[in-house]
CSV table of C-alpha atoms in Angstrom, one decimal:
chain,number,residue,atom,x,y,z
A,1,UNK,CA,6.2,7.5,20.1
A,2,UNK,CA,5.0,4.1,19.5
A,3,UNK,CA,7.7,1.6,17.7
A,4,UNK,CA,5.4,-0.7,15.7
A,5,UNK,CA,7.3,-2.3,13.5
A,6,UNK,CA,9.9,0.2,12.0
A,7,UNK,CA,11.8,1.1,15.3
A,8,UNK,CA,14.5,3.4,14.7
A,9,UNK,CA,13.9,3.7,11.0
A,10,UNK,CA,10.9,5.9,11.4
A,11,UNK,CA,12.7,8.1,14.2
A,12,UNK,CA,15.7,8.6,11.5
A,13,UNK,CA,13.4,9.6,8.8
A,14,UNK,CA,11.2,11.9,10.6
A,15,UNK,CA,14.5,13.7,12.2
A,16,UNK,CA,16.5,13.6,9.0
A,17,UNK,CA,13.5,15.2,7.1
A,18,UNK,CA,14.7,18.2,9.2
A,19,UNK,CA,12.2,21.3,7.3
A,20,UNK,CA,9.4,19.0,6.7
A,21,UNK,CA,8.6,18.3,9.9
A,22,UNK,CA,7.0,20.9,11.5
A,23,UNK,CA,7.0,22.9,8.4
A,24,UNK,CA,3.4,25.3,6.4
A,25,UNK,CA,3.2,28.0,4.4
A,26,UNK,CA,3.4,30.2,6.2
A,27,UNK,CA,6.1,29.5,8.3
A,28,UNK,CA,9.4,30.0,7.3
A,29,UNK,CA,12.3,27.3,7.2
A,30,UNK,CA,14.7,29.3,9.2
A,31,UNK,CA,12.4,29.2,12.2
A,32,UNK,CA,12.6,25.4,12.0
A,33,UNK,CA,16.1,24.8,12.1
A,34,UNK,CA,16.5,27.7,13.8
A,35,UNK,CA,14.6,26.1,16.8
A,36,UNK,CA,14.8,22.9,16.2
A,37,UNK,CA,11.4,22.0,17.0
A,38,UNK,CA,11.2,18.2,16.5
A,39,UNK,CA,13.3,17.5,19.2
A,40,UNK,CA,10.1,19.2,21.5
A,41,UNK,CA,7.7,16.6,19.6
A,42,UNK,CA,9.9,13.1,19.8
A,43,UNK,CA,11.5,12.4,23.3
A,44,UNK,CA,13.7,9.6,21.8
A,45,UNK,CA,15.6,12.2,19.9
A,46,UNK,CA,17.9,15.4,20.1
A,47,UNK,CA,18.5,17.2,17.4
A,48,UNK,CA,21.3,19.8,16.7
A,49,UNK,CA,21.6,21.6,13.8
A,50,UNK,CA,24.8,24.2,12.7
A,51,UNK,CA,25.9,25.9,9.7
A,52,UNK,CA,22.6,27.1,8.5
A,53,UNK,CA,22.9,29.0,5.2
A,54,UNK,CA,19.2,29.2,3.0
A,55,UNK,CA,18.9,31.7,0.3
A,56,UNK,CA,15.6,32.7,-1.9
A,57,UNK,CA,15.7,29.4,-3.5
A,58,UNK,CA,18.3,26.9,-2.2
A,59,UNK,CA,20.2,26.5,1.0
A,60,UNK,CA,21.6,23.7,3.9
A,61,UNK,CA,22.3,22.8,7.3
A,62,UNK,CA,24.2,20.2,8.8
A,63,UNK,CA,22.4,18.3,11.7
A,64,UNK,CA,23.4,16.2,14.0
A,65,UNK,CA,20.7,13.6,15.8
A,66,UNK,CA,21.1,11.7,19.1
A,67,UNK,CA,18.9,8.2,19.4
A,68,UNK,CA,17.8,6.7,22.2
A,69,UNK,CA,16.7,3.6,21.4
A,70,UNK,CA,16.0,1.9,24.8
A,71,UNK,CA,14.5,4.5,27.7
A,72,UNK,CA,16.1,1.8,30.2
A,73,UNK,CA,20.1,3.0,29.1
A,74,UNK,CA,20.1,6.3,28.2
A,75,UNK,CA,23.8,6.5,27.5
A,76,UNK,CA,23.3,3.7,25.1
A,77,UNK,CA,22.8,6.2,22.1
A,78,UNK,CA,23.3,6.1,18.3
A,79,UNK,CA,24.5,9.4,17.1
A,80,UNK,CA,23.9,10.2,13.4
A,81,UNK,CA,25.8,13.3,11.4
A,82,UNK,CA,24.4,14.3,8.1
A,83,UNK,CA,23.7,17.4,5.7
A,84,UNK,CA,20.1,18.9,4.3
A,85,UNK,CA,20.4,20.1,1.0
A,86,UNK,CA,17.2,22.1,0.7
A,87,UNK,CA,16.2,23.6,-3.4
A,88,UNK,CA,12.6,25.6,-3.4
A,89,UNK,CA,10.8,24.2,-6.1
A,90,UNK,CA,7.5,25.5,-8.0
A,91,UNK,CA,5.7,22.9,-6.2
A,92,UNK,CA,7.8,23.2,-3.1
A,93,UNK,CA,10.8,22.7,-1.3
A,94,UNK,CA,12.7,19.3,-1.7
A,95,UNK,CA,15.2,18.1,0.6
A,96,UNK,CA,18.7,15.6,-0.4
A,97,UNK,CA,19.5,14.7,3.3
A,98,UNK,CA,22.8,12.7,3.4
A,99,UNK,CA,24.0,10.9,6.4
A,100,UNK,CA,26.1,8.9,8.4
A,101,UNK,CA,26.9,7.3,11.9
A,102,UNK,CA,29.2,9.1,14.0
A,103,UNK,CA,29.1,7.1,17.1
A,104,UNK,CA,26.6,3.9,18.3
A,105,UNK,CA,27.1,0.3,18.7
A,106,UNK,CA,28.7,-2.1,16.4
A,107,UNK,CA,25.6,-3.5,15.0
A,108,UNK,CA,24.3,-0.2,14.0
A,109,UNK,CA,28.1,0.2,12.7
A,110,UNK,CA,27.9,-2.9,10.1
A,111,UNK,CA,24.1,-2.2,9.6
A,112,UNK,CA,24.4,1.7,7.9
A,113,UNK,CA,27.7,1.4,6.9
A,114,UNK,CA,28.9,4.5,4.5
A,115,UNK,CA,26.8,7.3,3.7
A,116,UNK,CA,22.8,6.8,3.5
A,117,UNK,CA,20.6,9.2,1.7
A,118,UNK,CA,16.8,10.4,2.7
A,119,UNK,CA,14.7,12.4,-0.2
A,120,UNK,CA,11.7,14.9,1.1
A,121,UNK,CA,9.3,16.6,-0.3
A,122,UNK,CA,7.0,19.4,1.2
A,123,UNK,CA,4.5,20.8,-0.9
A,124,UNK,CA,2.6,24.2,-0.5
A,125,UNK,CA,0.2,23.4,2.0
A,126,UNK,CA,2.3,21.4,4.5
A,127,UNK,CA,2.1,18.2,3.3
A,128,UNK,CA,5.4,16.1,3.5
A,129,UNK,CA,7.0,12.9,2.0
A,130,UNK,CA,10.2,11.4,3.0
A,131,UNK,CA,11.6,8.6,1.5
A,132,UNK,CA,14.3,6.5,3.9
A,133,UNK,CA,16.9,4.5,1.6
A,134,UNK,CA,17.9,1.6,3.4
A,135,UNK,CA,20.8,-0.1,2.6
A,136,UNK,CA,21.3,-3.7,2.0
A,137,UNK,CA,22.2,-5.5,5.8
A,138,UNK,CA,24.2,-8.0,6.1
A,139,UNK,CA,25.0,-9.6,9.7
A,140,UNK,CA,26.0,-12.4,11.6
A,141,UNK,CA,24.9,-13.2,15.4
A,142,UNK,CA,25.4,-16.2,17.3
A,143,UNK,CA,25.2,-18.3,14.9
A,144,UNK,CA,22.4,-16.4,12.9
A,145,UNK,CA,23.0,-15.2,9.5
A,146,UNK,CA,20.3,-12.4,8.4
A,147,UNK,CA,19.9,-11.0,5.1
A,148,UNK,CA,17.8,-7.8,4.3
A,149,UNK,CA,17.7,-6.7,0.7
A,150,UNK,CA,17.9,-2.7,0.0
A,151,UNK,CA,14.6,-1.4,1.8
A,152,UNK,CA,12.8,1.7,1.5
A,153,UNK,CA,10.8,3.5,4.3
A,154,UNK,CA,8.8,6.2,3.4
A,155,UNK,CA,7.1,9.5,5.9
A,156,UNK,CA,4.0,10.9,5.2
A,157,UNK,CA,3.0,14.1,7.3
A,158,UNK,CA,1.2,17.1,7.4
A,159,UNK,CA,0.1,20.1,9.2
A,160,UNK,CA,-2.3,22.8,9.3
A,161,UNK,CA,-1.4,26.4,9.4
A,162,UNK,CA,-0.4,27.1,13.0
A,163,UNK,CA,-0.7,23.9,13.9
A,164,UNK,CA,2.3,21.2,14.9
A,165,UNK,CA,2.7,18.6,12.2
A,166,UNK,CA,1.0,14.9,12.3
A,167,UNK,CA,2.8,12.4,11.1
A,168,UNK,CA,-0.2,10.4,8.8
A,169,UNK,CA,1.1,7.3,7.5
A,170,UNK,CA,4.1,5.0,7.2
A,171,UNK,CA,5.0,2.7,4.7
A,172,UNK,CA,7.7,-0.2,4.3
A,173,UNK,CA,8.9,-2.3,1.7
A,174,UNK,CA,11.5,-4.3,2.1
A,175,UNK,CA,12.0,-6.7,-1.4
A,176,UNK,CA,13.7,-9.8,0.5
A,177,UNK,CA,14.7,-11.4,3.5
A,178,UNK,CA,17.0,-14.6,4.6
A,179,UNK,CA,17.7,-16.1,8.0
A,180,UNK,CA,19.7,-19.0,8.2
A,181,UNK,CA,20.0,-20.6,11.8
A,182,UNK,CA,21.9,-24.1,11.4
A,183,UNK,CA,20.0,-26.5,9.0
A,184,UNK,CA,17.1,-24.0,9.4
A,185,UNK,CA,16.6,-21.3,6.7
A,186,UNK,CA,13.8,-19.3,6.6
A,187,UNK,CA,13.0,-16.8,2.8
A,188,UNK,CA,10.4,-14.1,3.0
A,189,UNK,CA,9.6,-11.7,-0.4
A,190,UNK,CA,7.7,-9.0,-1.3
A,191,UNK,CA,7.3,-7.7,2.5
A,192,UNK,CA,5.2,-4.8,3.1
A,193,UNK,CA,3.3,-2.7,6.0
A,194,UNK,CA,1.1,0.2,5.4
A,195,UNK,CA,-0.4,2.0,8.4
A,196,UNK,CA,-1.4,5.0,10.1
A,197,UNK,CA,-2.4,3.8,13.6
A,198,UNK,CA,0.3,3.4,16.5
A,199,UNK,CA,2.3,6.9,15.0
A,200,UNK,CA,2.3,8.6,18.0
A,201,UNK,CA,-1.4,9.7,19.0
A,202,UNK,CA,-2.7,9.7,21.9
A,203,UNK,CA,-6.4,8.9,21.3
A,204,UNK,CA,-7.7,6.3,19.0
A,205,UNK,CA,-8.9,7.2,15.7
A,206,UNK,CA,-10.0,6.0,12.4
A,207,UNK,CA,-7.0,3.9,10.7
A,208,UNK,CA,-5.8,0.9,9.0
A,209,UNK,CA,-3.0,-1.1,9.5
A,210,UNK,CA,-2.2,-3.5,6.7
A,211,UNK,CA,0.3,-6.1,6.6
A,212,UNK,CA,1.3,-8.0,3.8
A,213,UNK,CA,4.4,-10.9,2.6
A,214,UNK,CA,4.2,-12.2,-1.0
A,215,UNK,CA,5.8,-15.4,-0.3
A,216,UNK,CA,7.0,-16.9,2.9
A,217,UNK,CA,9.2,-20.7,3.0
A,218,UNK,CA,10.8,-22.3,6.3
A,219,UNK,CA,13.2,-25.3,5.1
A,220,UNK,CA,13.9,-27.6,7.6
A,221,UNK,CA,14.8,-31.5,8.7
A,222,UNK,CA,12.2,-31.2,11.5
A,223,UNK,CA,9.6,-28.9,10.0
A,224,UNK,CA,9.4,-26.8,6.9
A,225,UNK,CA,6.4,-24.9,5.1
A,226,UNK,CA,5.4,-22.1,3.0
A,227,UNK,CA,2.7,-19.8,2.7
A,228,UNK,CA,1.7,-17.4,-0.8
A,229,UNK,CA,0.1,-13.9,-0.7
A,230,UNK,CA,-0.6,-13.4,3.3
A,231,UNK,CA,-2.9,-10.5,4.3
A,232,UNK,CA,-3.0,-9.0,7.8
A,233,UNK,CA,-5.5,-5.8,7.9
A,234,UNK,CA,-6.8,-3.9,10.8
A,235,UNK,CA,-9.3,-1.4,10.1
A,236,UNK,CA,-10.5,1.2,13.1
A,237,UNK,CA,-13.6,2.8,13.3
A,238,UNK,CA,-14.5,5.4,16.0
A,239,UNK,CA,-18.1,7.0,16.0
A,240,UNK,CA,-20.3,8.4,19.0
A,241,UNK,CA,-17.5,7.7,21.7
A,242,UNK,CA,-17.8,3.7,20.5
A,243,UNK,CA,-15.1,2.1,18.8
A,244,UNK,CA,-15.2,-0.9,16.1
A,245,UNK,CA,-12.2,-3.2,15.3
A,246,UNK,CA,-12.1,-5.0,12.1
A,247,UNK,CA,-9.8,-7.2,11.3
A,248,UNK,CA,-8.7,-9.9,9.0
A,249,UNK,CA,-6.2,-12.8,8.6
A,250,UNK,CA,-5.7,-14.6,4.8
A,251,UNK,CA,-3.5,-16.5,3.4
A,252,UNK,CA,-3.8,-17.8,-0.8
A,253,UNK,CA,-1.8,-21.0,-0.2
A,254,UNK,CA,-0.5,-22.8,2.2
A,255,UNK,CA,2.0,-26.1,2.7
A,256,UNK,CA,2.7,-28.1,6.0
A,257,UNK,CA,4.0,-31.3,6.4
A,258,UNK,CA,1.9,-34.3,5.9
A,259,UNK,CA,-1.1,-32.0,5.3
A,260,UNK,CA,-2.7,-31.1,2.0
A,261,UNK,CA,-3.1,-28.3,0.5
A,262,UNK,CA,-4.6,-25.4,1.8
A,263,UNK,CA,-6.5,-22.1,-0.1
A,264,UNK,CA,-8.0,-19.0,-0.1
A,265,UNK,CA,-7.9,-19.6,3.7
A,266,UNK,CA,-9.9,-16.1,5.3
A,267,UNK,CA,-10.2,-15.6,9.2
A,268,UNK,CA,-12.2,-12.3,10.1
A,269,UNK,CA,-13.0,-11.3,13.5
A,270,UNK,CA,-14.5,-7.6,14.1
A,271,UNK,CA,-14.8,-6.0,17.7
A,272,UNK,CA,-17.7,-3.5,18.2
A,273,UNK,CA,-19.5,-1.3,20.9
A,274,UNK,CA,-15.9,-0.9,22.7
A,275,UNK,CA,-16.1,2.3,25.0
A,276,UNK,CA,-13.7,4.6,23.3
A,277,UNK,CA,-12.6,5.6,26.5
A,278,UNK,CA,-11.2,2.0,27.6
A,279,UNK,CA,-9.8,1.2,24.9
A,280,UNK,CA,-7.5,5.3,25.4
A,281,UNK,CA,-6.8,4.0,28.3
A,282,UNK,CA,-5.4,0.3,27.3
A,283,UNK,CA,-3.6,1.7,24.4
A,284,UNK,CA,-1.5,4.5,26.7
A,285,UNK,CA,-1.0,2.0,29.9
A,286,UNK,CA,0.0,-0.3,27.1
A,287,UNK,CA,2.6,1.8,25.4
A,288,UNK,CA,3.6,3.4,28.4
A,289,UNK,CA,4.6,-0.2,29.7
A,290,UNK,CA,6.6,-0.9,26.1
A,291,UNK,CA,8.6,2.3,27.0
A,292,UNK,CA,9.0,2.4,30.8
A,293,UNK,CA,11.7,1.4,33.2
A,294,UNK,CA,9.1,0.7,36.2
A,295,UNK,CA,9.7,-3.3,37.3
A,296,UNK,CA,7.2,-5.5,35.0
A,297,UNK,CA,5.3,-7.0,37.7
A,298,UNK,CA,3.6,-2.8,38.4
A,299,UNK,CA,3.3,-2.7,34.4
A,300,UNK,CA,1.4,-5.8,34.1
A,301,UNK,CA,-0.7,-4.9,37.0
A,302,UNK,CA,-1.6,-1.8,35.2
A,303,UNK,CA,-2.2,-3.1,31.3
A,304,UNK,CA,-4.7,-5.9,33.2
A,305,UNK,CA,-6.3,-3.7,35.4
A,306,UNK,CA,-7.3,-1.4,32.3
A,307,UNK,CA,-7.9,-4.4,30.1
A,308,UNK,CA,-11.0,-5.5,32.9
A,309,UNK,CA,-11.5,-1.9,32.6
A,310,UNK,CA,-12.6,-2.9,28.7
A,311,UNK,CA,-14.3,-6.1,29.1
A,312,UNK,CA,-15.9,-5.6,31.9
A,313,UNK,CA,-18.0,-2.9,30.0
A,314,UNK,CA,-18.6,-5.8,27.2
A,315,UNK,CA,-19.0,-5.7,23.4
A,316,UNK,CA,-20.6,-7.6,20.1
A,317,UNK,CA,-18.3,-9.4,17.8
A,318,UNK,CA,-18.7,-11.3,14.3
A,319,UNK,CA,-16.5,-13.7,12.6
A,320,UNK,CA,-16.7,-14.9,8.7
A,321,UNK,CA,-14.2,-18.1,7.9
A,322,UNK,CA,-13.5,-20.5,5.1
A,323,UNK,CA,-11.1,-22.3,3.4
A,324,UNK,CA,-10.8,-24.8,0.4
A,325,UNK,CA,-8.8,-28.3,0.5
A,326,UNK,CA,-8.5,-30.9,-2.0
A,327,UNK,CA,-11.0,-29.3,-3.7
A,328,UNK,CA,-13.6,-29.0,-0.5
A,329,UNK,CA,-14.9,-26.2,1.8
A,330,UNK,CA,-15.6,-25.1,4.9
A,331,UNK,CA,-16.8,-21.9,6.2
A,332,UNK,CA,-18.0,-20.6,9.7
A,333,UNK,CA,-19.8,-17.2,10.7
A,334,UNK,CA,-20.4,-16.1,14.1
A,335,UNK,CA,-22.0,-13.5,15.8
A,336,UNK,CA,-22.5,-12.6,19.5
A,337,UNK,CA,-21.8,-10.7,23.0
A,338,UNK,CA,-19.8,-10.5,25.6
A,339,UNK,CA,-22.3,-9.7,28.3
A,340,UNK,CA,-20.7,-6.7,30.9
A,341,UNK,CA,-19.2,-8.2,34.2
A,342,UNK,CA,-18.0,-7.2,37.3
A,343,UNK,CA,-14.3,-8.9,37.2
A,344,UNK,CA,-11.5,-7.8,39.5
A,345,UNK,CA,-8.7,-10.0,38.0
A,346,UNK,CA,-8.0,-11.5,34.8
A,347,UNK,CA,-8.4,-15.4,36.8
A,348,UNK,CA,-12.0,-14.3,37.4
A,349,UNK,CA,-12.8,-12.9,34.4
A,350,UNK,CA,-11.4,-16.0,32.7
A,351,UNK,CA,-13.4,-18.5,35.1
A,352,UNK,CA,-16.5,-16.6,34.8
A,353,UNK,CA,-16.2,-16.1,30.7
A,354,UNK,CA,-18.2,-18.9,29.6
A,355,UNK,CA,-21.3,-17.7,31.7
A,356,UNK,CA,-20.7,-14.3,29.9
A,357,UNK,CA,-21.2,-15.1,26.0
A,358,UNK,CA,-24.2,-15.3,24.0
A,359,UNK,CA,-23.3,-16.3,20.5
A,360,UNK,CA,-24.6,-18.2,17.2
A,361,UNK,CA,-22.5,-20.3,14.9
A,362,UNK,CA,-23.1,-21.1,11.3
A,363,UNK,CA,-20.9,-23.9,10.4
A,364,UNK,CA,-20.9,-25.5,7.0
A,365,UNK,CA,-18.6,-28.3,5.4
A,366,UNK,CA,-18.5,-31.2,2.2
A,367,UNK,CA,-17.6,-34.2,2.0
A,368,UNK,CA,-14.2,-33.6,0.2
A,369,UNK,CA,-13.1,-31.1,3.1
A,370,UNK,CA,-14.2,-34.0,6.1
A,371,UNK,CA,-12.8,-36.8,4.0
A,372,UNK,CA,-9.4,-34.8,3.5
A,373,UNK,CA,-9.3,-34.2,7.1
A,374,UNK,CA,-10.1,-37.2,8.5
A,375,UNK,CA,-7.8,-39.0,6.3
A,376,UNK,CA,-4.8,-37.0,7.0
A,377,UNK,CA,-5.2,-37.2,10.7
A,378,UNK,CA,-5.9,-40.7,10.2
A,379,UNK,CA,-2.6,-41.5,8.6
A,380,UNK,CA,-0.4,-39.3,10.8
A,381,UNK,CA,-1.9,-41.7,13.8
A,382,UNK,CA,-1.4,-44.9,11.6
A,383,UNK,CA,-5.4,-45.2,12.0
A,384,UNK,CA,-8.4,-46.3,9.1
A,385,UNK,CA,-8.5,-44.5,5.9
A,386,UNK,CA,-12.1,-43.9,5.5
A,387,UNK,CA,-14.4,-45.2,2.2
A,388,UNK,CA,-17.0,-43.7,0.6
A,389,UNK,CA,-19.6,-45.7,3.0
A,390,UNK,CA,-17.9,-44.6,6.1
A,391,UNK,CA,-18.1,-40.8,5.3
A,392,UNK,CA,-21.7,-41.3,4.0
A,393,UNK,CA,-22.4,-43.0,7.2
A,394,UNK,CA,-21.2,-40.2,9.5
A,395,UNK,CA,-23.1,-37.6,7.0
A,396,UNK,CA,-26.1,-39.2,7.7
A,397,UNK,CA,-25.4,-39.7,11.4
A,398,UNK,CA,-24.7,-36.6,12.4
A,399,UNK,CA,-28.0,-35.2,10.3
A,400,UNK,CA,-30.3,-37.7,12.2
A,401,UNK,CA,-28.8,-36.8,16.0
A,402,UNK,CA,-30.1,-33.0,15.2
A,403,UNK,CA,-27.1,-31.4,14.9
A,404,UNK,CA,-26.1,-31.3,11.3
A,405,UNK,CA,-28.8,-30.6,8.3
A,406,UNK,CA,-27.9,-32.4,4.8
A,407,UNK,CA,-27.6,-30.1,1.6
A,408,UNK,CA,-26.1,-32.7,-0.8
A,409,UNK,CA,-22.9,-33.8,0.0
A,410,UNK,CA,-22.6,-30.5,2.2
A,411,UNK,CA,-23.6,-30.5,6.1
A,412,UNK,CA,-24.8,-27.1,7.6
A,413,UNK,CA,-25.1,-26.3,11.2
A,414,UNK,CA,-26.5,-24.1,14.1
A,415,UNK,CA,-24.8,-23.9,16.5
A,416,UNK,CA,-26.2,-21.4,19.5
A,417,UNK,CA,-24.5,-21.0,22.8
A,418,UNK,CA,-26.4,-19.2,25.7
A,419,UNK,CA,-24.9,-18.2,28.9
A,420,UNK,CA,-22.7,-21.8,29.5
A,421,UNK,CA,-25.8,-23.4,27.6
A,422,UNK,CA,-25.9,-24.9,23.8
A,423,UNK,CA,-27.8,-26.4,21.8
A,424,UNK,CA,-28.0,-27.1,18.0
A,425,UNK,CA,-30.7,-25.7,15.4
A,426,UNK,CA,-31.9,-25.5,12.5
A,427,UNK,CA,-29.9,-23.9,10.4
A,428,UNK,CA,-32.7,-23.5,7.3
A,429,UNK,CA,-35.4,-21.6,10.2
A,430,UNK,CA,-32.7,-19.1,11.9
């Protein structure tokens, strides 16, 4: 089962879930934990259950599940002892799952200390919520201090009559977060992933993955920023054995040192015409490498093989960016190919790149964006600020060598690229 970001935490909440898991309507919960069947779907997990006493409309079991968090040590395993409390509802069943950590290492220890608690829900036709509390986490390592605020992680599956349960979507929130490292602190709020790609399917299907951090500061002697409302989305599209990959990068503000201001900054980039079929085979050598003991050098070998597997069978991409400074913008849209190759090594495929891409470039800037620029790297270089008549000079220089086309006090340009080959047009007759 693929990690992403959540690790453990989503192991612990499908297995301490217990009913919901592989649980329909008509199946009933004593064949669950009777059998135990979600140790059969998750190899990074053993799950024991005793004590088993359900009635018409309440009942529990107590469970005991074995980790193993790292496929490389085995006997390096967290072991986790809890209780289901299981009431049958008129929409349901819902589930009080109370735990703790019988044995594991002394990180784990500090981490979960006392008892934790997990709420489920699974409703008439199959469909299951669980809801991980996470405790507030507190630690100290070599010198690094980290800070998580309570955090919730929450389970959504589902299954079809007969059929094993899918888990469909995981969510996390976690309100706060502070590393301190020295002089070096680094606050993060409002931090949030919503996906239902990488949950342990083994073919690519339609999906999003969306990441998101309200507010984001790094205060330092030697370098500090700070970023507002940061977006990270992935959107998956599979249709007629082709796959498209969308996905998009923002940021609403954003400080550096001895730079200005920078807004509504958006950087797209979508992937399309990718053989479904490459990109199976990526993904499993891929995970199969982030959860193998086999020596790197074979593992590598393998992901790069089946990554010229990919792009050797090229694909068509588009990009739309822009972002505002000191009151200018700047934008750029592309759209091309990567023309299919015949690479045997990643060297090769990197030499012969250039010859392989066909693209077109709109690029468009003001003067307020170029003289913001310009400035700033002029004074981190202890260079020329530029006036008025120098910018106006290099407006009107760039329009009269062909490349550039005035607008005002914007400059728009074409820029295509053919094969190793470019050349600039016009961007008012393409």
């Amino acid at each position: 089962m693929s990690k992403i970001i959540l690790g453990a935490g989503c192991l612990l909440a499908l297995a301490a879930s217990g009913a919901g898991a592989n649980w329909y309507a008509d199946k009933k919960l004593a064949d669950y934990y009777e059998h135990a069947e979600i140790s059969k779907a998750l190899e990074e997990l053993e799950v024991r259950y005793s004590n088993i006493q359900l009635g018409m409309m309440k009942g529990s079991a107590d469970w005991e599940i074995t980790l193993i968090l790292d496929p490389c040590k085995p006997k390096d395993v967290i072991v986790l002892q809890g209780k289901d409390q299981i009431q049958k509802k008129w929409n349901g069943y819902n589930i009080e799952s109370s735990f703790k950590v019988k044995s594991g290492s002394e990180k784990i220890k500090a981490a979960l200390k006392g008892e934790q608690h997990i709420q489920t829900h699974i409703n008439w036709m199959g469909k299951t919520k669980s809801t991980v509390h996470l405790p507030r986490i507190d630690t100290q390592n070599q010198g690094v201090h980290m800070r998580l605020e309570p955090s919730l992680i929450s389970i959504y599956s589902e299954s079809a009559a007969q059929d094993e349960s899918e888990v469909s979507k995981v969510v996390f929130e976690l309100p706060a977060l502070t590393v301190t490292e020295g002089q070096i602190q680094i606050l993060a709020q409002n931090i949030k992933l919503d996906s239902n790609q990488g949950l342990g399917e083994k073919e690519i299907r339609d999906g999003h993955t969306h990441f998101s951090i309200g507010a984001f500061q790094r205060i330092d002697k030697q370098f500090s920023g700070k970023f507002k409302n940061f977006e990270m989305l992935m959107n998956t599209e599979v249709k007629d054995s082709r796959v498209t990959l969308d996905g998009s990068f923002k940021i609403g503000e954003l400080t550096l040192p001895s730079t200005p201001l920078i807004k509504d900054m958006t950087i797209n980039l979508a992937l399309s015409n990718i053989k479904t079929q490459d990109l199976n085979s990526l993904s499993a050598v891929w995970d199969k490498s982030q959860n193998s003991c086999e020596s790197s050098e074979l593992m590598q070998a393998d992901v790069s093989q089946a990554f010229l597997n990919l792009v050797n069978e090229g694909m068509e991409f588009k990009s739309e960016n822009q972002l505002s400074m000191s009151d200018g913008t700047a934008s750029a849209k592309l759209e091309g190919k990567l023309m299919p190759g015949h690479q045997g090594s990643l060297s090769a495929f990197a030499k012969m790149l250039p010859n392989l891409l066909s693209f077109k470039a709109n690029l468009a800037f003001d003067k307020n964006i170029y003289r913001t620029v310009m400035n700033s790297y002029a004074q981190a270089s202890t260079g020329k600020m530029l006036t008025e008549p120098d910018i106006e000079q290099a407006f009107s220089s760039l329009e009269a060598s062909g490349q550039a086309k005035r607008d005002g006090d914007q400059l728009k340009m074409l820029l295509e690229y053919q094969f190793g080959q470019k050349q600039f047009l016009d961007p008012d007759k393409n």
